[in-house]
Coordinates of C-alpha atoms and ligand atoms in Angstrom, one line a residue:
M1 CA 4.3 -7.0 20.9
T2 CA 1.0 -5.6 19.7
I3 CA -0.4 -2.1 21.2
D4 CA -3.9 -1.8 21.7
L5 CA -5.0 1.4 19.2
T6 CA -8.6 1.1 20.5
A7 CA -7.7 1.1 24.4
G8 CA -10.5 3.5 25.9
R9 CA -13.3 2.5 23.4
P10 CA -16.3 1.1 24.7
Q11 CA -16.6 -2.8 25.3
P12 CA -19.4 -3.9 22.2
A13 CA -22.4 -4.1 23.7
D14 CA -24.1 -7.9 24.3
S15 CA -26.1 -7.6 21.2
T16 CA -23.2 -7.4 19.4
S17 CA -21.6 -11.0 20.7
T18 CA -25.4 -12.2 19.8
A19 CA -25.2 -11.0 16.8
A20 CA -21.6 -12.3 15.8
A21 CA -22.9 -15.8 17.2
A22 CA -25.8 -16.0 15.4
L23 CA -23.5 -14.8 12.0
R24 CA -21.3 -18.0 13.0
E25 CA -24.4 -20.2 13.0
L26 CA -25.5 -19.2 9.7
A27 CA -22.0 -18.6 7.6
S28 CA -20.9 -21.4 4.9
C29 CA -17.2 -20.6 6.3
P30 CA -15.5 -20.2 8.9
V31 CA -15.9 -17.8 11.7
H32 CA -13.9 -17.1 15.2
L33 CA -15.4 -15.3 17.9
R34 CA -14.1 -13.7 20.4
T35 CA -14.5 -16.7 23.1
D36 CA -13.1 -19.2 20.5
P37 CA -9.4 -20.3 20.3
G38 CA -8.7 -19.3 17.1
Y39 CA -9.3 -15.8 17.0
D40 CA -6.2 -14.6 18.5
E41 CA -4.7 -16.4 15.4
S42 CA -6.9 -15.9 13.3
R43 CA -7.0 -11.4 14.3
L44 CA -3.2 -10.9 13.5
A45 CA -2.5 -8.0 11.0
W46 CA 0.9 -8.8 9.0
N47 CA 1.5 -5.1 11.0
R48 CA 2.2 -6.5 14.3
A49 CA 1.9 -3.7 15.9
V50 CA -2.0 -3.0 15.0
E51 CA -4.0 -4.9 18.2
Q52 CA -7.3 -5.2 16.2
R53 CA -10.2 -7.1 18.4
P54 CA -13.4 -7.3 16.2
A55 CA -16.6 -8.5 16.7
A56 CA -15.5 -11.9 14.6
V57 CA -13.1 -12.9 12.3
A58 CA -14.4 -14.6 9.0
K59 CA -12.5 -16.9 6.9
P60 CA -14.3 -17.6 3.0
K61 CA -13.5 -19.9 0.6
T62 CA -15.2 -18.7 -2.1
A63 CA -17.0 -15.7 -3.5
H64 CA -20.6 -17.2 -2.2
D65 CA -18.9 -17.3 1.2
V66 CA -18.2 -13.8 1.1
S67 CA -22.2 -12.7 -0.4
R68 CA -23.5 -15.1 2.6
L69 CA -21.7 -12.8 5.3
V70 CA -22.4 -9.9 3.8
R71 CA -26.2 -10.4 3.6
L72 CA -26.2 -11.9 7.2
A73 CA -24.3 -9.1 8.5
A74 CA -26.8 -6.5 6.8
E75 CA -29.2 -8.6 8.7
L76 CA -27.9 -8.7 11.9
G77 CA -26.8 -5.0 12.6
L78 CA -23.0 -5.8 11.9
R79 CA -20.7 -4.7 9.5
I80 CA -17.7 -6.3 7.0
A81 CA -14.1 -5.0 6.5
P82 CA -12.4 -6.9 3.7
Q83 CA -8.8 -7.3 4.9
S84 CA -6.3 -9.1 2.6
T85 CA -3.0 -9.1 4.8
G86 CA -3.4 -6.4 7.1
H87 CA -0.5 -4.3 5.9
N88 CA -2.3 -1.5 6.1
A89 CA -4.7 -2.5 9.3
G90 CA -4.0 0.8 11.6
P91 CA -6.3 2.9 10.5
L92 CA -9.0 0.8 9.9
A93 CA -8.6 -0.8 14.1
Q94 CA -8.7 2.8 14.8
R95 CA -12.0 3.8 13.3
G96 CA -13.1 0.9 15.8
L97 CA -13.9 -2.4 15.1
D98 CA -16.5 -3.5 17.7
D99 CA -19.3 -4.8 15.5
V100 CA -16.9 -5.1 12.7
V101 CA -16.8 -9.0 11.0
I102 CA -13.1 -8.7 9.7
V103 CA -13.2 -10.8 6.3
R104 CA -9.7 -12.0 5.5
T105 CA -9.3 -12.9 2.2
G106 CA -6.5 -14.9 2.1
A107 CA -8.0 -18.5 0.8
L108 CA -9.2 -16.6 -2.3
S109 CA -5.9 -17.2 -3.5
S110 CA -5.2 -18.2 -7.2
V111 CA -3.3 -16.9 -10.0
T112 CA -4.4 -17.8 -14.1
I113 CA -2.2 -16.0 -16.2
D114 CA -3.6 -15.5 -20.5
S115 CA -0.5 -14.6 -22.1
V116 CA -2.6 -14.0 -25.2
R117 CA -4.4 -11.4 -23.8
R118 CA -1.7 -10.3 -21.6
I119 CA -4.1 -10.1 -18.5
A120 CA -4.0 -11.4 -15.1
R121 CA -7.0 -12.8 -12.8
V122 CA -6.4 -13.4 -9.3
G123 CA -8.6 -14.3 -6.5
G124 CA -8.9 -11.1 -4.1
G125 CA -6.8 -12.4 -1.1
T126 CA -3.6 -13.3 -3.2
I127 CA -1.0 -11.4 -3.1
W128 CA 2.1 -10.1 -4.9
D129 CA 4.5 -13.1 -5.5
P130 CA 2.8 -15.5 -6.9
A131 CA 1.6 -13.8 -9.4
V132 CA 4.6 -11.9 -10.4
T133 CA 6.0 -15.2 -10.4
A134 CA 3.2 -17.1 -12.9
A135 CA 3.5 -13.8 -15.1
A136 CA 7.4 -14.1 -15.1
E137 CA 6.8 -17.8 -16.9
H138 CA 5.4 -16.0 -19.9
G139 CA 8.1 -13.0 -19.8
L140 CA 5.4 -11.0 -18.3
A141 CA 5.3 -8.7 -15.8
A142 CA 2.9 -6.8 -13.5
L143 CA 3.0 -3.5 -11.4
H144 CA 3.9 -4.9 -8.0
G145 CA 5.3 -2.7 -5.7
S146 CA 8.3 -3.0 -3.3
S147 CA 7.0 -6.4 -1.1
P148 CA 6.3 -9.4 -2.0
D149 CA 3.6 -9.9 0.4
V150 CA 1.0 -7.2 0.2
G151 CA -2.0 -7.8 -1.1
I152 CA -2.9 -7.4 -4.5
A153 CA -6.0 -5.9 -3.9
G154 CA -5.8 -3.7 -1.4
Y155 CA -2.3 -2.3 -3.1
S156 CA -4.2 -2.3 -6.6
L157 CA -7.3 -0.5 -4.8
G158 CA -5.3 2.5 -3.3
G159 CA -3.3 3.1 -6.1
G160 CA 0.1 0.6 -6.3
I161 CA 3.6 3.0 -7.3
G162 CA 6.1 0.1 -8.3
W163 CA 9.5 0.1 -10.1
Y164 CA 8.1 0.8 -13.7
A165 CA 5.8 3.9 -12.2
R166 CA 7.2 6.7 -14.0
Q167 CA 7.1 4.6 -17.6
L168 CA 3.4 2.4 -16.9
G169 CA 2.1 4.7 -13.9
L170 CA -0.3 2.9 -11.4
A171 CA -1.5 -0.3 -10.7
A172 CA -5.2 0.7 -10.5
N173 CA -5.2 2.6 -14.4
H174 CA -4.5 -1.1 -15.8
V175 CA -7.4 -3.3 -13.0
T176 CA -9.4 -4.1 -15.5
A177 CA -12.0 -6.1 -14.0
A178 CA -12.7 -6.7 -10.6
E179 CA -15.3 -8.7 -9.5
V180 CA -17.3 -7.5 -5.9
V181 CA -19.5 -8.2 -3.3
I182 CA -21.5 -5.6 -2.9
G183 CA -24.0 -4.1 0.3
D184 CA -26.7 -6.1 -0.7
G185 CA -24.6 -9.3 -0.8
T186 CA -24.8 -9.6 -5.2
I187 CA -22.1 -10.6 -6.8
V188 CA -21.1 -8.0 -9.5
R189 CA -18.2 -7.5 -12.3
A190 CA -17.1 -4.1 -12.8
D191 CA -15.2 -3.6 -15.7
A192 CA -15.6 -1.7 -19.4
D193 CA -18.8 -3.0 -20.2
H194 CA -20.7 -3.9 -16.6
D195 CA -20.8 -1.0 -13.8
P196 CA -17.7 0.7 -15.6
E197 CA -18.8 4.1 -12.5
L198 CA -18.0 1.3 -10.1
L199 CA -14.4 -0.2 -11.7
W200 CA -13.8 3.6 -11.5
A201 CA -14.3 3.5 -8.3
L202 CA -12.2 0.9 -7.8
R203 CA -9.1 2.1 -9.4
G204 CA -7.7 4.2 -6.1
G205 CA -10.7 4.5 -4.1
G206 CA -9.5 2.1 -2.0
G207 CA -12.1 -0.6 -0.1
S208 CA -15.0 1.2 0.9
F209 CA -17.2 -0.2 -1.6
G210 CA -17.5 -4.1 -1.3
V211 CA -14.8 -6.9 -1.3
V212 CA -13.3 -7.9 -4.1
T213 CA -13.0 -11.5 -4.8
A214 CA -11.5 -11.3 -8.3
L215 CA -9.1 -9.1 -10.1
E216 CA -8.0 -8.6 -13.5
F217 CA -5.1 -6.5 -14.4
S218 CA -2.9 -6.1 -17.4
L219 CA 0.2 -6.9 -17.9
F220 CA 4.1 -6.1 -19.6
E221 CA 6.2 -8.1 -21.8
I222 CA 9.2 -7.2 -19.4
P223 CA 11.2 -10.3 -19.2
S224 CA 13.6 -8.4 -17.6
A225 CA 14.8 -5.0 -16.4
Y226 CA 18.3 -3.0 -15.1
A227 CA 17.8 -3.2 -11.9
G228 CA 19.9 -2.9 -8.3
L229 CA 20.9 -0.5 -5.4
M230 CA 23.8 1.9 -4.8
V231 CA 25.2 2.0 -1.0
F232 CA 26.8 5.0 0.8
D233 CA 27.8 6.3 3.9
I234 CA 25.4 8.0 6.2
S235 CA 28.7 10.4 6.3
R236 CA 28.0 11.2 2.2
A237 CA 24.2 11.6 3.4
E238 CA 23.4 15.6 2.1
E239 CA 25.8 15.2 -0.8
V240 CA 24.0 12.0 -2.0
L241 CA 20.4 13.7 -1.6
R242 CA 21.4 16.8 -3.1
R243 CA 22.4 15.2 -6.8
W244 CA 19.6 11.9 -6.4
S245 CA 16.9 14.9 -5.5
T246 CA 18.0 17.2 -9.3
W247 CA 18.8 13.6 -10.8
A248 CA 15.1 12.3 -10.1
V249 CA 13.7 15.5 -11.7
E250 CA 15.5 15.5 -14.4
A251 CA 15.7 11.5 -15.3
P252 CA 13.3 10.5 -18.3
D253 CA 10.1 7.9 -17.7
Q254 CA 12.3 4.9 -17.9
V255 CA 13.6 4.9 -14.4
T256 CA 11.9 4.2 -11.2
A257 CA 14.2 5.0 -8.0
S258 CA 14.0 5.3 -4.3
F259 CA 16.1 7.1 -1.7
R260 CA 16.5 6.1 1.4
V261 CA 18.7 6.6 4.4
L262 CA 18.6 3.2 6.8
H263 CA 19.5 2.7 10.3
L264 CA 20.1 -0.6 10.4
P265 CA 20.3 -3.3 13.5
P266 CA 23.6 -5.0 14.5
L267 CA 21.2 -8.5 13.4
P268 CA 23.4 -11.2 12.4
D269 CA 21.5 -11.7 9.1
L270 CA 22.2 -8.7 7.4
P271 CA 25.5 -9.0 5.9
A272 CA 28.4 -7.9 8.1
F273 CA 29.1 -4.4 6.7
L274 CA 25.9 -3.7 6.8
R275 CA 25.5 -4.9 10.3
G276 CA 24.7 -2.2 12.9
R277 CA 25.4 0.9 10.1
S278 CA 23.5 3.9 8.6
V279 CA 24.0 4.2 5.3
V280 CA 22.2 5.4 2.4
V281 CA 20.5 3.2 -0.4
I282 CA 19.1 4.0 -4.0
D283 CA 17.4 1.7 -5.5
G284 CA 15.6 1.4 -8.5
A285 CA 14.9 -0.3 -11.9
V286 CA 15.5 0.9 -15.5
L287 CA 13.4 -0.5 -18.8
A288 CA 15.9 0.4 -21.0
S289 CA 18.7 -1.2 -23.2
D290 CA 21.5 -1.7 -21.0
D291 CA 23.5 0.9 -22.7
R292 CA 20.9 3.3 -22.3
A293 CA 20.4 2.7 -18.3
D294 CA 24.4 3.0 -17.9
R295 CA 23.6 6.8 -19.4
I296 CA 20.7 7.2 -17.4
L297 CA 22.5 6.2 -13.7
A298 CA 26.0 7.8 -14.2
G299 CA 25.0 10.6 -12.5
L300 CA 24.4 8.7 -9.6
R301 CA 27.9 6.1 -10.0
S302 CA 29.9 8.8 -10.5
L303 CA 29.2 9.7 -6.4
K304 CA 31.5 6.4 -6.5
P305 CA 28.6 4.0 -4.5
E306 CA 30.8 1.8 -2.0
L307 CA 28.4 -1.0 -3.6
D308 CA 26.8 -0.6 -6.9
T309 CA 24.7 -3.9 -8.0
F310 CA 22.7 -2.2 -10.7
L311 CA 22.6 -4.7 -13.9
R312 CA 20.4 -6.7 -15.6
V313 CA 18.1 -9.4 -13.7
P314 CA 14.8 -11.1 -14.3
A315 CA 12.4 -8.9 -14.1
A316 CA 10.5 -11.4 -10.9
S317 CA 13.4 -10.4 -9.1
L318 CA 12.3 -6.6 -8.5
T319 CA 10.1 -8.1 -5.8
R320 CA 12.5 -8.4 -3.3
L321 CA 15.4 -5.4 -4.4
H322 CA 14.0 -2.7 -1.5
M323 CA 14.3 -6.1 1.0
D324 CA 11.3 -5.0 2.4
P325 CA 10.3 -7.3 5.7
E326 CA 8.2 -10.5 4.7
G327 CA 5.9 -12.4 7.0
S328 CA 4.7 -9.8 9.4
G329 CA 5.9 -6.7 10.5
S330 CA 6.2 -3.9 13.5
G331 CA 5.9 -0.2 12.4
I332 CA 5.0 2.7 13.2
S333 CA 5.2 5.7 10.1
G334 CA 4.3 9.1 8.7
T335 CA 4.1 9.7 5.3
A336 CA 4.0 13.5 2.9
M337 CA 3.6 13.8 -0.9
I338 CA 6.0 16.3 -1.6
R339 CA 5.2 18.8 -4.2
E340 CA 9.5 20.0 -4.6
L341 CA 12.5 19.3 -2.6
P342 CA 14.4 22.7 -2.4
E343 CA 18.2 22.6 -0.4
A344 CA 16.1 23.7 2.8
G345 CA 13.9 20.6 2.2
I346 CA 16.8 18.6 2.0
D347 CA 18.0 19.5 4.9
A348 CA 14.6 19.3 7.2
F349 CA 14.4 15.8 5.5
L350 CA 18.1 14.4 6.9
S351 CA 17.7 16.7 9.8
A352 CA 14.8 14.6 10.6
V353 CA 16.0 11.0 9.8
G354 CA 19.6 11.1 9.5
D355 CA 21.0 11.2 12.4
R356 CA 20.0 8.0 14.3
T357 CA 21.3 9.4 17.9
S358 CA 18.2 11.9 17.0
T359 CA 15.3 9.3 15.9
S360 CA 14.0 6.6 16.8
L361 CA 12.9 5.8 13.3
M362 CA 14.9 3.0 11.4
M363 CA 14.0 4.3 7.4
G364 CA 13.4 7.7 6.0
E365 CA 12.7 7.5 2.1
L366 CA 12.0 9.5 -0.6
R367 CA 10.2 7.6 -3.9
Q368 CA 10.6 9.1 -7.4
L369 CA 7.3 10.6 -8.5
G370 CA 7.0 12.8 -12.0
G371 CA 7.0 10.2 -15.4
A372 CA 3.1 8.5 -15.6
L373 CA 2.8 9.6 -12.5
S374 CA 2.5 13.1 -12.9
H375 CA -0.4 13.3 -15.2
P376 CA -3.8 11.6 -15.4
A377 CA -3.6 8.2 -16.9
D378 CA -6.1 8.6 -20.3
G379 CA -9.3 6.3 -19.0
G380 CA -7.9 6.5 -15.7
G381 CA -10.0 5.8 -12.3
A382 CA -10.0 7.4 -8.9
V383 CA -6.6 8.4 -8.7
S384 CA -4.4 8.1 -11.6
H385 CA -1.8 10.5 -11.0
F386 CA -0.3 12.6 -8.1
D387 CA 0.7 16.3 -8.2
G388 CA 4.1 15.9 -5.8
Q389 CA 8.1 15.3 -7.3
F390 CA 8.5 12.6 -4.2
L391 CA 6.3 10.8 -2.1
A392 CA 8.1 10.5 1.6
F393 CA 8.1 7.8 4.2
G394 CA 9.4 7.3 7.2
G395 CA 8.9 4.4 9.7
G396 CA 10.2 2.4 12.5
P397 CA 9.9 -0.8 14.4
V398 CA 8.0 -0.8 17.6
M399 CA 8.6 -3.6 20.1
S400 CA 7.2 -1.9 23.0
P401 CA 4.5 0.5 24.0
E402 CA 7.4 2.7 25.0
V403 CA 8.5 2.8 22.0
A404 CA 5.9 2.7 20.1
L405 CA 5.0 6.0 21.7
Q406 CA 8.6 7.3 20.6
V407 CA 7.8 6.1 17.4
G408 CA 4.9 7.7 16.6
A409 CA 6.2 11.1 18.1
D410 CA 9.2 10.9 15.4
A411 CA 6.9 9.4 12.3
A412 CA 4.9 12.9 13.3
A413 CA 8.1 15.0 13.2
F414 CA 9.2 13.5 10.1
T415 CA 5.8 15.0 9.0
R416 CA 5.9 18.2 10.2
A417 CA 9.6 18.6 8.8
L418 CA 8.4 18.4 5.4
A419 CA 5.4 20.0 5.9
P420 CA 6.3 23.7 4.3
W421 CA 7.2 21.4 0.7
T422 CA 4.1 19.2 1.6
G423 CA 1.1 19.5 -1.1
G424 CA -1.4 18.1 -3.5
R425 CA -3.5 15.2 -2.6
T426 CA -1.6 12.4 -0.2
Y427 CA -1.1 8.7 -1.3
L428 CA -3.2 6.9 1.0
N429 CA -2.3 3.8 0.7
F430 CA 1.2 5.0 2.4
V431 CA -0.8 6.4 5.9
E432 CA -1.0 4.5 8.4
D433 CA -3.5 6.1 10.6
A434 CA -7.1 7.2 9.9
V435 CA -7.4 10.4 7.9
D436 CA -10.1 12.0 6.6
T437 CA -10.0 10.6 3.1
R438 CA -10.6 13.9 1.5
Q439 CA -7.2 14.1 1.8
G440 CA -6.4 11.6 -1.0
Y441 CA -8.9 13.0 -3.5
D442 CA -9.8 16.4 -5.4
E443 CA -13.6 17.7 -4.1
L444 CA -15.5 16.6 -7.4
T445 CA -13.6 12.9 -7.3
W446 CA -14.2 12.4 -3.9
R447 CA -17.8 13.1 -4.0
R448 CA -18.6 10.8 -7.0
L449 CA -16.9 8.3 -4.7
S450 CA -19.0 9.3 -2.0
G451 CA -21.7 8.8 -4.6
I452 CA -21.1 5.2 -5.7
R453 CA -20.4 4.2 -2.2
S454 CA -23.8 5.3 -1.5
A455 CA -25.4 3.6 -4.3
V456 CA -23.3 0.4 -3.8
D457 CA -23.2 0.7 0.1
P458 CA -26.3 2.3 0.9
N459 CA -26.8 0.7 4.5
G460 CA -23.1 1.5 5.0
V461 CA -22.6 -2.7 5.9
F462 CA -18.7 -1.9 4.9
A463 CA -15.7 -0.7 7.0
A464 CA -12.4 0.1 5.2
N465 CA -8.9 1.8 6.7
H466 CA -9.9 5.2 4.5
Q467 CA -13.4 5.2 4.6
V468 CA -14.9 7.4 1.6
P469 CA -18.1 8.1 3.8
R470 CA -21.4 7.4 1.8
L471 CA -23.5 11.2 1.4
Y472 CA -26.6 11.2 3.4
E473 CA -29.7 13.6 0.5
D474 CA -28.5 16.6 2.1
G475 CA -24.9 16.1 0.8
R476 CA -23.6 15.6 4.6
P477 CA -21.3 12.4 4.6
S478 CA -22.1 9.7 7.0
R479 CA -19.9 6.5 7.9
Ligands
FAD1 C1 6.1 -3.4 3.8 C2 5.0 -2.5 2.9 C3 5.5 -1.7 1.9 C4 4.7 -1.1 0.8 N1 5.4 -1.4 -0.5 C5 4.1 -0.3 -1.2 C6 4.7 -0.1 -2.9 O1 5.8 -0.3 -2.8 N2 3.7 0.3 -3.6 C7 2.6 0.9 -2.8 O2 1.8 1.7 -3.4 N3 2.5 0.4 -2.0 C8 3.1 0.1 -0.6 N4 2.6 -0.6 0.3 C9 1.1 0.3 1.1 C10 0.6 -0.9 0.6 O3 0.1 -0.6 -0.7 C11 -0.5 -0.3 1.5 O4 -0.5 -0.8 2.8 C12 -1.8 -1.2 0.9 O5 -3.3 -1.2 1.6 C13 -2.0 -2.9 1.3 O6 -2.9 -3.9 0.5 P1 -3.2 -5.3 1.9 O7 -4.1 -5.6 1.2 O8 -1.8 -5.9 1.8 O9 -3.2 -4.8 3.2 P2 -4.8 -4.5 3.7 O10 -4.2 -4.2 5.5 O11 -5.3 -6.1 4.4 O12 -5.8 -3.6 3.2 C14 -5.8 -2.3 3.5 C15 -7.6 -2.7 2.9 O13 -7.8 -2.8 1.5 C16 -8.6 -2.5 1.5 N5 -8.9 -4.3 1.0 C17 -8.0 -5.5 1.1 N6 -7.9 -6.4 0.4 C18 -9.5 -6.1 0.2 C19 -10.5 -7.0 -0.7 N7 -10.1 -8.2 -0.9 N8 -11.7 -6.1 -1.1 C20 -11.8 -4.8 -0.8 N9 -11.1 -4.3 -0.2 C21 -9.5 -5.0 0.2 C22 -9.3 -2.8 2.9 O14 -10.0 -1.5 2.6 C23 -8.4 -3.0 3.6 O15 -8.7 -2.5 4.9 C24 3.8 -0.9 1.0 C25 2.9 -0.7 2.6 C26 4.0 -2.3 3.4 C27 3.6 -2.5 4.8

């Protein structure tokens, strides 16, 4: 089931189809036009609730293929939207794709580990799972997130909050270099010595600055972690959230955790004791000795969860700790940066998602922020910390247009319910609607990002999910 988020938009002019056909003729890689049999399969986003119908879908195999695509698009009056997986395809589709060539970077997938320098180099379309596995062979860990098949580029360019975040910060701040095709088709390297301003923008500024064809980032000596999850019946949600939210603010930086209300479907592949149930799940990872981790978790364990799997595990297993859907998903969501969560905020959160009879949301989550996420990182990029104590996320699966309307309304209600406790900059990686990107940055940072976009993409060739506009000479934003 897909929902046409572009319904009602004007159909693309014939000139766009002609331009797309010319691009295909001259490109050095496969390009699927709307009339091609391969188009429907190649345009599918990871989030199947998003219907994306671009002018064409290109599948480059090399940086030179990308460079040629960008040059051709610029000449033919088309735009280029890099997309690794389509985990955050919604905002891109909502912005309109009639003149856009989506560049699927999946074939630019490679992983090289330099275990001496503790640096990973990956292709621009690589997902987390193979990189984490390769790093683990050297006893090293990357700052991946909760999903094994999120694209490293999209995640890292937007920030990147994972299980080590309160100790080591955002993934973006540990990106050491990027190879990028910019607006004139040039392939540039951005690192500390070459174009550090572009590197700064790519560390949190998102995908508005070009197509990333390779990324390098730091790895950490983390062979294992003390990690797992605790499960409670939904009837205990209030008691557990009160304890967790206080614990989360006071906990040392060594732990990063999440609190979730889950309304699970009666699926046969779920363990019998969870099938069709509503539960509270706390999961997380502690970077400390077993003894120290036990002391850190004691306040939660004293709540006597019905299941407690926390123990020492290989670091690589953390990509599946959160049990995020793999391969594809289909959802609509809402998010909010939470300054603090007093009793009334806890009540509001649980009123919005705690009762499955009154919401279509399958999940309401609070990610623990603070620690290294609460202060600017040394030499950090456009996003290097957050103002809130928690990051809220609520979402539900979408199986039909009617359900989509309901889930959309409930996701908006979830965000609205938390509004009195919301503050600071939004985390754009969690935003699945097209919004003004000013929400994600302070004014100075946003202006600096706009200036960099104007420099690397003066003609506005690139389209991004969370697009930072170019600035006109009079300082007004453009597309
Ligand atoms: C199930 C799930 C779990 C998640 N877990 C986490 C988590 O734990 N922590 C967290 O911080 N975030 C998480 N996210 C959010 C995730 O980081 C964003 O959705 C991110 O944008 C996904 O990147 P992608 O490349 O997979 O998606 P895409 O939709 O392919 O890309 C999103 C945008 O990134 C940019 N982009 C992607 N690839 C390139 C490239 N090669 N060059 C230039 N720009 C590019 C483009 O602007 C693109 O529109 C999760 C999302 C989902 C759906």
